[in-house]
Coordinates of N, CA and C in Angstrom, one line a residue:
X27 N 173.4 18.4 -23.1 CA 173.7 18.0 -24.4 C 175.1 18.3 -24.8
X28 N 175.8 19.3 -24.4 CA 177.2 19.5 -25.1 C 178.0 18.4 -24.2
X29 N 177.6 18.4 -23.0 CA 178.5 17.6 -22.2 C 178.5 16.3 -23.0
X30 N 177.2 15.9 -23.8 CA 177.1 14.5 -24.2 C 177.7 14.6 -25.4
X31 N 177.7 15.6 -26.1 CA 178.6 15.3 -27.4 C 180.0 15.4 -27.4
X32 N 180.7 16.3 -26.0 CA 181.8 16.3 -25.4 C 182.5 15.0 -25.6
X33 N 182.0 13.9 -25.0 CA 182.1 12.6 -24.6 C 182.4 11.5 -25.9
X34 N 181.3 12.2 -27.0 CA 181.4 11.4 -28.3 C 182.8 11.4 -29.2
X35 N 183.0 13.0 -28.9 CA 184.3 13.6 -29.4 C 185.6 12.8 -28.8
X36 N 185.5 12.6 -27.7 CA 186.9 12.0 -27.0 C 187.2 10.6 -27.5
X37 N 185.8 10.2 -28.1 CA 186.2 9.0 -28.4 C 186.3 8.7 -29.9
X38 N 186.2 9.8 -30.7 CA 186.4 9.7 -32.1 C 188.0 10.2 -32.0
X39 N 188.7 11.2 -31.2 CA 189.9 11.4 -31.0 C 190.6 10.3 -31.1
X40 N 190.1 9.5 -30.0 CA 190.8 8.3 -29.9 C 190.9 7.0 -31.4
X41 N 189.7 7.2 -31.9 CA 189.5 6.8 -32.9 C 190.4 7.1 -33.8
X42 N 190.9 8.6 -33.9 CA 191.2 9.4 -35.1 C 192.9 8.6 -34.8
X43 N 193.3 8.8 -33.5 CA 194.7 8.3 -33.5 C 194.7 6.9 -33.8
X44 N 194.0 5.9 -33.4 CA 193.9 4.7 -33.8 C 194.2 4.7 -35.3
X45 N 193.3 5.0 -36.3 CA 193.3 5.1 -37.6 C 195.2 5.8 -37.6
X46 N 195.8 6.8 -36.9 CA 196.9 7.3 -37.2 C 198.0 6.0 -37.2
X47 N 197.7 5.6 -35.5 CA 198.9 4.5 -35.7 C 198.6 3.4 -36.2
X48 N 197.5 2.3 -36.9 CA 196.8 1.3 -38.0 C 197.7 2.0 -39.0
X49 N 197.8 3.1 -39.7 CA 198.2 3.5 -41.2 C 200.1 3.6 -41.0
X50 N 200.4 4.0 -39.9 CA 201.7 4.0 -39.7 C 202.3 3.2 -39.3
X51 N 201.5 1.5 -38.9 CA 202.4 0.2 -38.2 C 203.0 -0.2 -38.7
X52 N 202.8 -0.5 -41.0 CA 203.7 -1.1 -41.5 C 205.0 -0.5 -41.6
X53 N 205.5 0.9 -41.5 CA 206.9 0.8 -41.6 C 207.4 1.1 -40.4
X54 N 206.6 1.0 -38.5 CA 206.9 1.2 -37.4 C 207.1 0.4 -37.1
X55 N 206.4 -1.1 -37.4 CA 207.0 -2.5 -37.1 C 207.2 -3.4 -38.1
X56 N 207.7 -3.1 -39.4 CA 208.5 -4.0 -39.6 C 207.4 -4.6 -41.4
X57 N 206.5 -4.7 -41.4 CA 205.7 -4.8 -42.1 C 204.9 -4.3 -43.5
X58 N 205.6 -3.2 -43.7 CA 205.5 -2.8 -45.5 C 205.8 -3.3 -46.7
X59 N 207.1 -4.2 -46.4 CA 207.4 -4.6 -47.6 C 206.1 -6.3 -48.2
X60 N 205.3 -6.7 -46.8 CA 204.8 -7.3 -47.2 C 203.3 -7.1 -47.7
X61 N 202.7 -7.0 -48.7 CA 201.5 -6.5 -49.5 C 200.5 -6.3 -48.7
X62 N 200.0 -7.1 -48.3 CA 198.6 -7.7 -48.1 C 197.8 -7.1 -46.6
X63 N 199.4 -7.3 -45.3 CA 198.9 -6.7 -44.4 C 199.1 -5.5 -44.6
X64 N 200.2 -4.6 -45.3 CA 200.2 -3.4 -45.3 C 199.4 -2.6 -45.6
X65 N 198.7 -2.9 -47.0 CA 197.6 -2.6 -47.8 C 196.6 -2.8 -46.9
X66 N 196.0 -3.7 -46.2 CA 195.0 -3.9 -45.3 C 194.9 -2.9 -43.8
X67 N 196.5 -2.5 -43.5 CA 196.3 -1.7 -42.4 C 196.2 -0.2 -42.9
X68 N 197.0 0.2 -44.1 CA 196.5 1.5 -45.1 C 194.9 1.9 -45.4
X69 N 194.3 0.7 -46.0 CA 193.1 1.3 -46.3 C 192.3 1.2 -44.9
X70 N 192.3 0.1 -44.1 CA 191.7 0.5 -43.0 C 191.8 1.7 -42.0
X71 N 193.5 2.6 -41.8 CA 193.6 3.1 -40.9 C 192.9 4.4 -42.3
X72 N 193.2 4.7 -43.4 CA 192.4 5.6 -44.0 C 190.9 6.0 -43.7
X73 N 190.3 4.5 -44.0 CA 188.7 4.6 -43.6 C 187.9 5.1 -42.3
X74 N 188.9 4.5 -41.2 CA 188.7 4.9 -40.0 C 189.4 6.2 -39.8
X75 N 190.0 6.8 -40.1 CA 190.5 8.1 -39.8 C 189.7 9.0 -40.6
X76 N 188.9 8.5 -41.9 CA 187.8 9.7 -43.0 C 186.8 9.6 -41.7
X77 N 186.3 8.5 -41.0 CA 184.9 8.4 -40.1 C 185.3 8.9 -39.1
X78 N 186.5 9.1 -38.6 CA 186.6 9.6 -37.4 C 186.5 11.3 -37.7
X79 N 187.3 11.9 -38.7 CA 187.5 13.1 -38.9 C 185.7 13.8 -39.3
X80 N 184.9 13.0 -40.0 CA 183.7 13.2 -39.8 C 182.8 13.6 -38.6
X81 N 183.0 12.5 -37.8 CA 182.2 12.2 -36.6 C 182.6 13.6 -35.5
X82 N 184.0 13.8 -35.7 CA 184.4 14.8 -35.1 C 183.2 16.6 -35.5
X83 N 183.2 16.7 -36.8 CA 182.2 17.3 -37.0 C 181.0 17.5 -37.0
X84 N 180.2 15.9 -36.9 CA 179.0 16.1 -36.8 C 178.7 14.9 -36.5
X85 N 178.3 14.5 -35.7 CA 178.3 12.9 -34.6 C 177.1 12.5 -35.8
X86 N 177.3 11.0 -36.2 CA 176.5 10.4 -36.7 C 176.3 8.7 -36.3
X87 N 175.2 8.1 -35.5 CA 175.2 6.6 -35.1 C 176.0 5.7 -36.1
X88 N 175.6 6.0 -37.2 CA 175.9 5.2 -38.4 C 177.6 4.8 -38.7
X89 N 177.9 6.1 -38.7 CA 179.5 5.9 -38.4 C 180.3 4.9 -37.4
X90 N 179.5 5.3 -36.4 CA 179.8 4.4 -35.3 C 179.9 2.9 -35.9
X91 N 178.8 2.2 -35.8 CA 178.4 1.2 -36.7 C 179.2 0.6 -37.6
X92 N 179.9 1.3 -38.5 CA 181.2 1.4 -39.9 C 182.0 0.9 -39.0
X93 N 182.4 2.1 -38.1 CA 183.7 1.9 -37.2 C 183.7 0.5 -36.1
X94 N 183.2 -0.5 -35.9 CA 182.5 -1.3 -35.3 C 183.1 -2.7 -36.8
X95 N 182.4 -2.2 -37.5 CA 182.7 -3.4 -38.5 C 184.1 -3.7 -39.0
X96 N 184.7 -2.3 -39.1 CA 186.2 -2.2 -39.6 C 187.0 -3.0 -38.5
X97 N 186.5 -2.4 -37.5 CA 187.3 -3.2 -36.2 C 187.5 -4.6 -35.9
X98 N 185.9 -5.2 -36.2 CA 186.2 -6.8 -36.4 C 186.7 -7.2 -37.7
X99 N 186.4 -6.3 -38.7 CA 187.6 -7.1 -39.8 C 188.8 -7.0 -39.6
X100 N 189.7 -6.0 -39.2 CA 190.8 -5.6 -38.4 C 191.4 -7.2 -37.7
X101 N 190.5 -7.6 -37.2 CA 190.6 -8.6 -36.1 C 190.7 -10.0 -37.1
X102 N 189.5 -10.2 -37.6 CA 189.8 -11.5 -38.2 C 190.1 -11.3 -39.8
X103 N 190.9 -10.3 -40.0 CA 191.6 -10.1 -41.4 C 192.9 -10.8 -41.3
X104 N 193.6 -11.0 -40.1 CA 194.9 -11.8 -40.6 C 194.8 -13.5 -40.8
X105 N 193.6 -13.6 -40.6 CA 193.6 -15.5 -40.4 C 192.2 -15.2 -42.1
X106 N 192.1 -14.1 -42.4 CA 190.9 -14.5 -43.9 C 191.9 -13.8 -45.0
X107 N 193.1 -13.3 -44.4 CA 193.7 -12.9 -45.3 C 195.3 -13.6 -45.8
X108 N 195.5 -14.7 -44.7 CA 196.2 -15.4 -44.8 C 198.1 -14.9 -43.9
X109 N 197.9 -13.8 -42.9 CA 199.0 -13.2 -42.6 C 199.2 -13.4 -41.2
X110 N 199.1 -14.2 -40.3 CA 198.8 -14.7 -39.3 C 200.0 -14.8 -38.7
X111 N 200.9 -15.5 -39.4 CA 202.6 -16.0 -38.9 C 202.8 -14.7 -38.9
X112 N 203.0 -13.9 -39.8 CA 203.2 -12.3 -39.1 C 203.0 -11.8 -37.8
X113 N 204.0 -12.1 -37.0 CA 203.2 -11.9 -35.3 C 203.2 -10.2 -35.3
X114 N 204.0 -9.6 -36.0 CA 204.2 -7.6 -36.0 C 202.4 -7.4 -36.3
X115 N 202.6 -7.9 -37.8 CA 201.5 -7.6 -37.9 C 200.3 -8.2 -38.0
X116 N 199.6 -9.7 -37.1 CA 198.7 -10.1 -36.9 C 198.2 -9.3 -35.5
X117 N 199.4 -9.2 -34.9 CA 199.2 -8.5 -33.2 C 198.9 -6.9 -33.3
X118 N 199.3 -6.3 -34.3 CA 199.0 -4.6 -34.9 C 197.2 -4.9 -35.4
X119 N 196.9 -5.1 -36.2 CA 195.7 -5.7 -36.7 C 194.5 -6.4 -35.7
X120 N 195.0 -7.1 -34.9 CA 194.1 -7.9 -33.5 C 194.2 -6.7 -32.5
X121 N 194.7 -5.8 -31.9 CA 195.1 -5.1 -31.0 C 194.1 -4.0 -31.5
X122 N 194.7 -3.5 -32.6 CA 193.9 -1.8 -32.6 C 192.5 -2.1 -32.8
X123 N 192.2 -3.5 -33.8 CA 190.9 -4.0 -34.2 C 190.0 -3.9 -32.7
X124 N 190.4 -4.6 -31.8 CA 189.8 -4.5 -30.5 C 189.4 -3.3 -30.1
X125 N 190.3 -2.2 -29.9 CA 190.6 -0.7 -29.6 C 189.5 -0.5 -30.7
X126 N 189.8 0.0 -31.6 CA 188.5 0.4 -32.6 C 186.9 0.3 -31.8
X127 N 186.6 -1.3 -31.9 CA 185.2 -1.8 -31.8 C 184.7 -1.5 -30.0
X128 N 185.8 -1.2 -29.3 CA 185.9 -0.4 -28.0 C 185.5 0.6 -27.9
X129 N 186.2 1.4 -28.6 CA 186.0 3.5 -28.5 C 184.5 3.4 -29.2
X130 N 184.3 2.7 -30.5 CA 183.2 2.7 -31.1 C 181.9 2.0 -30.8
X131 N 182.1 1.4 -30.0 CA 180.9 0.7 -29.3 C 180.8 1.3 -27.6
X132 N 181.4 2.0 -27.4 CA 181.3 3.0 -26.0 C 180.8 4.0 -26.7
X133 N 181.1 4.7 -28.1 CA 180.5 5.7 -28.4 C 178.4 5.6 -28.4
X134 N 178.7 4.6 -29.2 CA 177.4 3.9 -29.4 C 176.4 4.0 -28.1
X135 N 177.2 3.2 -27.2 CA 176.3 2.7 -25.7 C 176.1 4.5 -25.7
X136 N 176.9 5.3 -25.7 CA 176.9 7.2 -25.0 C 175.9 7.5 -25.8
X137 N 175.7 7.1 -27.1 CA 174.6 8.1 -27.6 C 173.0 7.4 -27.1
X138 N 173.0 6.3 -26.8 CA 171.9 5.8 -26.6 C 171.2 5.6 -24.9
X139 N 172.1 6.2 -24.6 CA 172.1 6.1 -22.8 C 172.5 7.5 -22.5
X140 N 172.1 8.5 -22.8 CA 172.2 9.7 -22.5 C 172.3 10.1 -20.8
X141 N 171.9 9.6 -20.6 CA 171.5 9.6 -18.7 C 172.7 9.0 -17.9
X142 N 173.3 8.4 -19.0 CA 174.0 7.2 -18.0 C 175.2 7.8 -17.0
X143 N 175.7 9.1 -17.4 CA 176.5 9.9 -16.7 C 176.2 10.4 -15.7
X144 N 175.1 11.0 -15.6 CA 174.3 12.1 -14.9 C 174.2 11.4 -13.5

C-alpha cells in the first residue's frame, strides 16, 4: 500500500510543477501583457497547483478527475477562447494541457489497478 501511494505522489509532484510552470509561462514566454491567455494560464496553473498540493496530502480519485478536465480545457482553451495565433501561448496551453491529463490519468489507471506493478 505505501508503495502504491508512493507512485500517486510522484505524479502529483509532477502535477504540482506543471501547475508551477502553466502560472509562470506568461512572463517566461512572452505572454502577460495579453489578458485572456494569461489569465487562463494563472487561474488554471493556481487550480492545478491547490489539487495537486491536496492530493499530495491525502490522495483523492476525484481530484484526479478535476485534474483531467483542467487539462483538456488547457488544450482546447486557445481555439474557445480565441488565442490561437499566439503560437508562445497556444503551444504553453496545448503542451502542459496534454502533460496534465497524462500524470493525471496515469494516476487514475494506479489507483484502480493496484496490482499492475507487482
Amino acid at each position: 500500500m505505501a508503495n502504491m501511494m508512493e507512485g500517486k505522489k510522484g505524479q502529483d509532484w509532477i502535477n504540482l510543477v506543471l501547475a508551477i510552470c502553466l502560472f509562470i509561462s506568461p512572463w517566461i514566454l512572452g505572454f502577460a501583457a495579453e489578458t485572456v491567455p494569461a489569465w487562463n494560464a494563472w487561474i488554471a496553473g493556481v487550480v492545478l497547483g491547490a489539487l495537486a498540493l491536496a492530493t499530495l496530502s491525502a490522495f483523492a480519485e476525484w481530484e484526479e478527475w478535476v485534474n483531467v478536465v483542467v487539462g483538456l480545457w488547457l488544450i482546447a482553451s486557445p481555439w474557445l477562447l480565441g488565442f490561437v495565433a499566439n503560437f508562445n501561448a497556444m503551444g504553453t496551453h496545448v503542451v502542459l494541457g496534454v502533460l496534465v491529463v497524462a500524470a493525471s490519468a496515469w494516476a487514475v489507471w494506479d489507483f484502480r489497478h493496484p496490482h499492475a506493478h507487482a
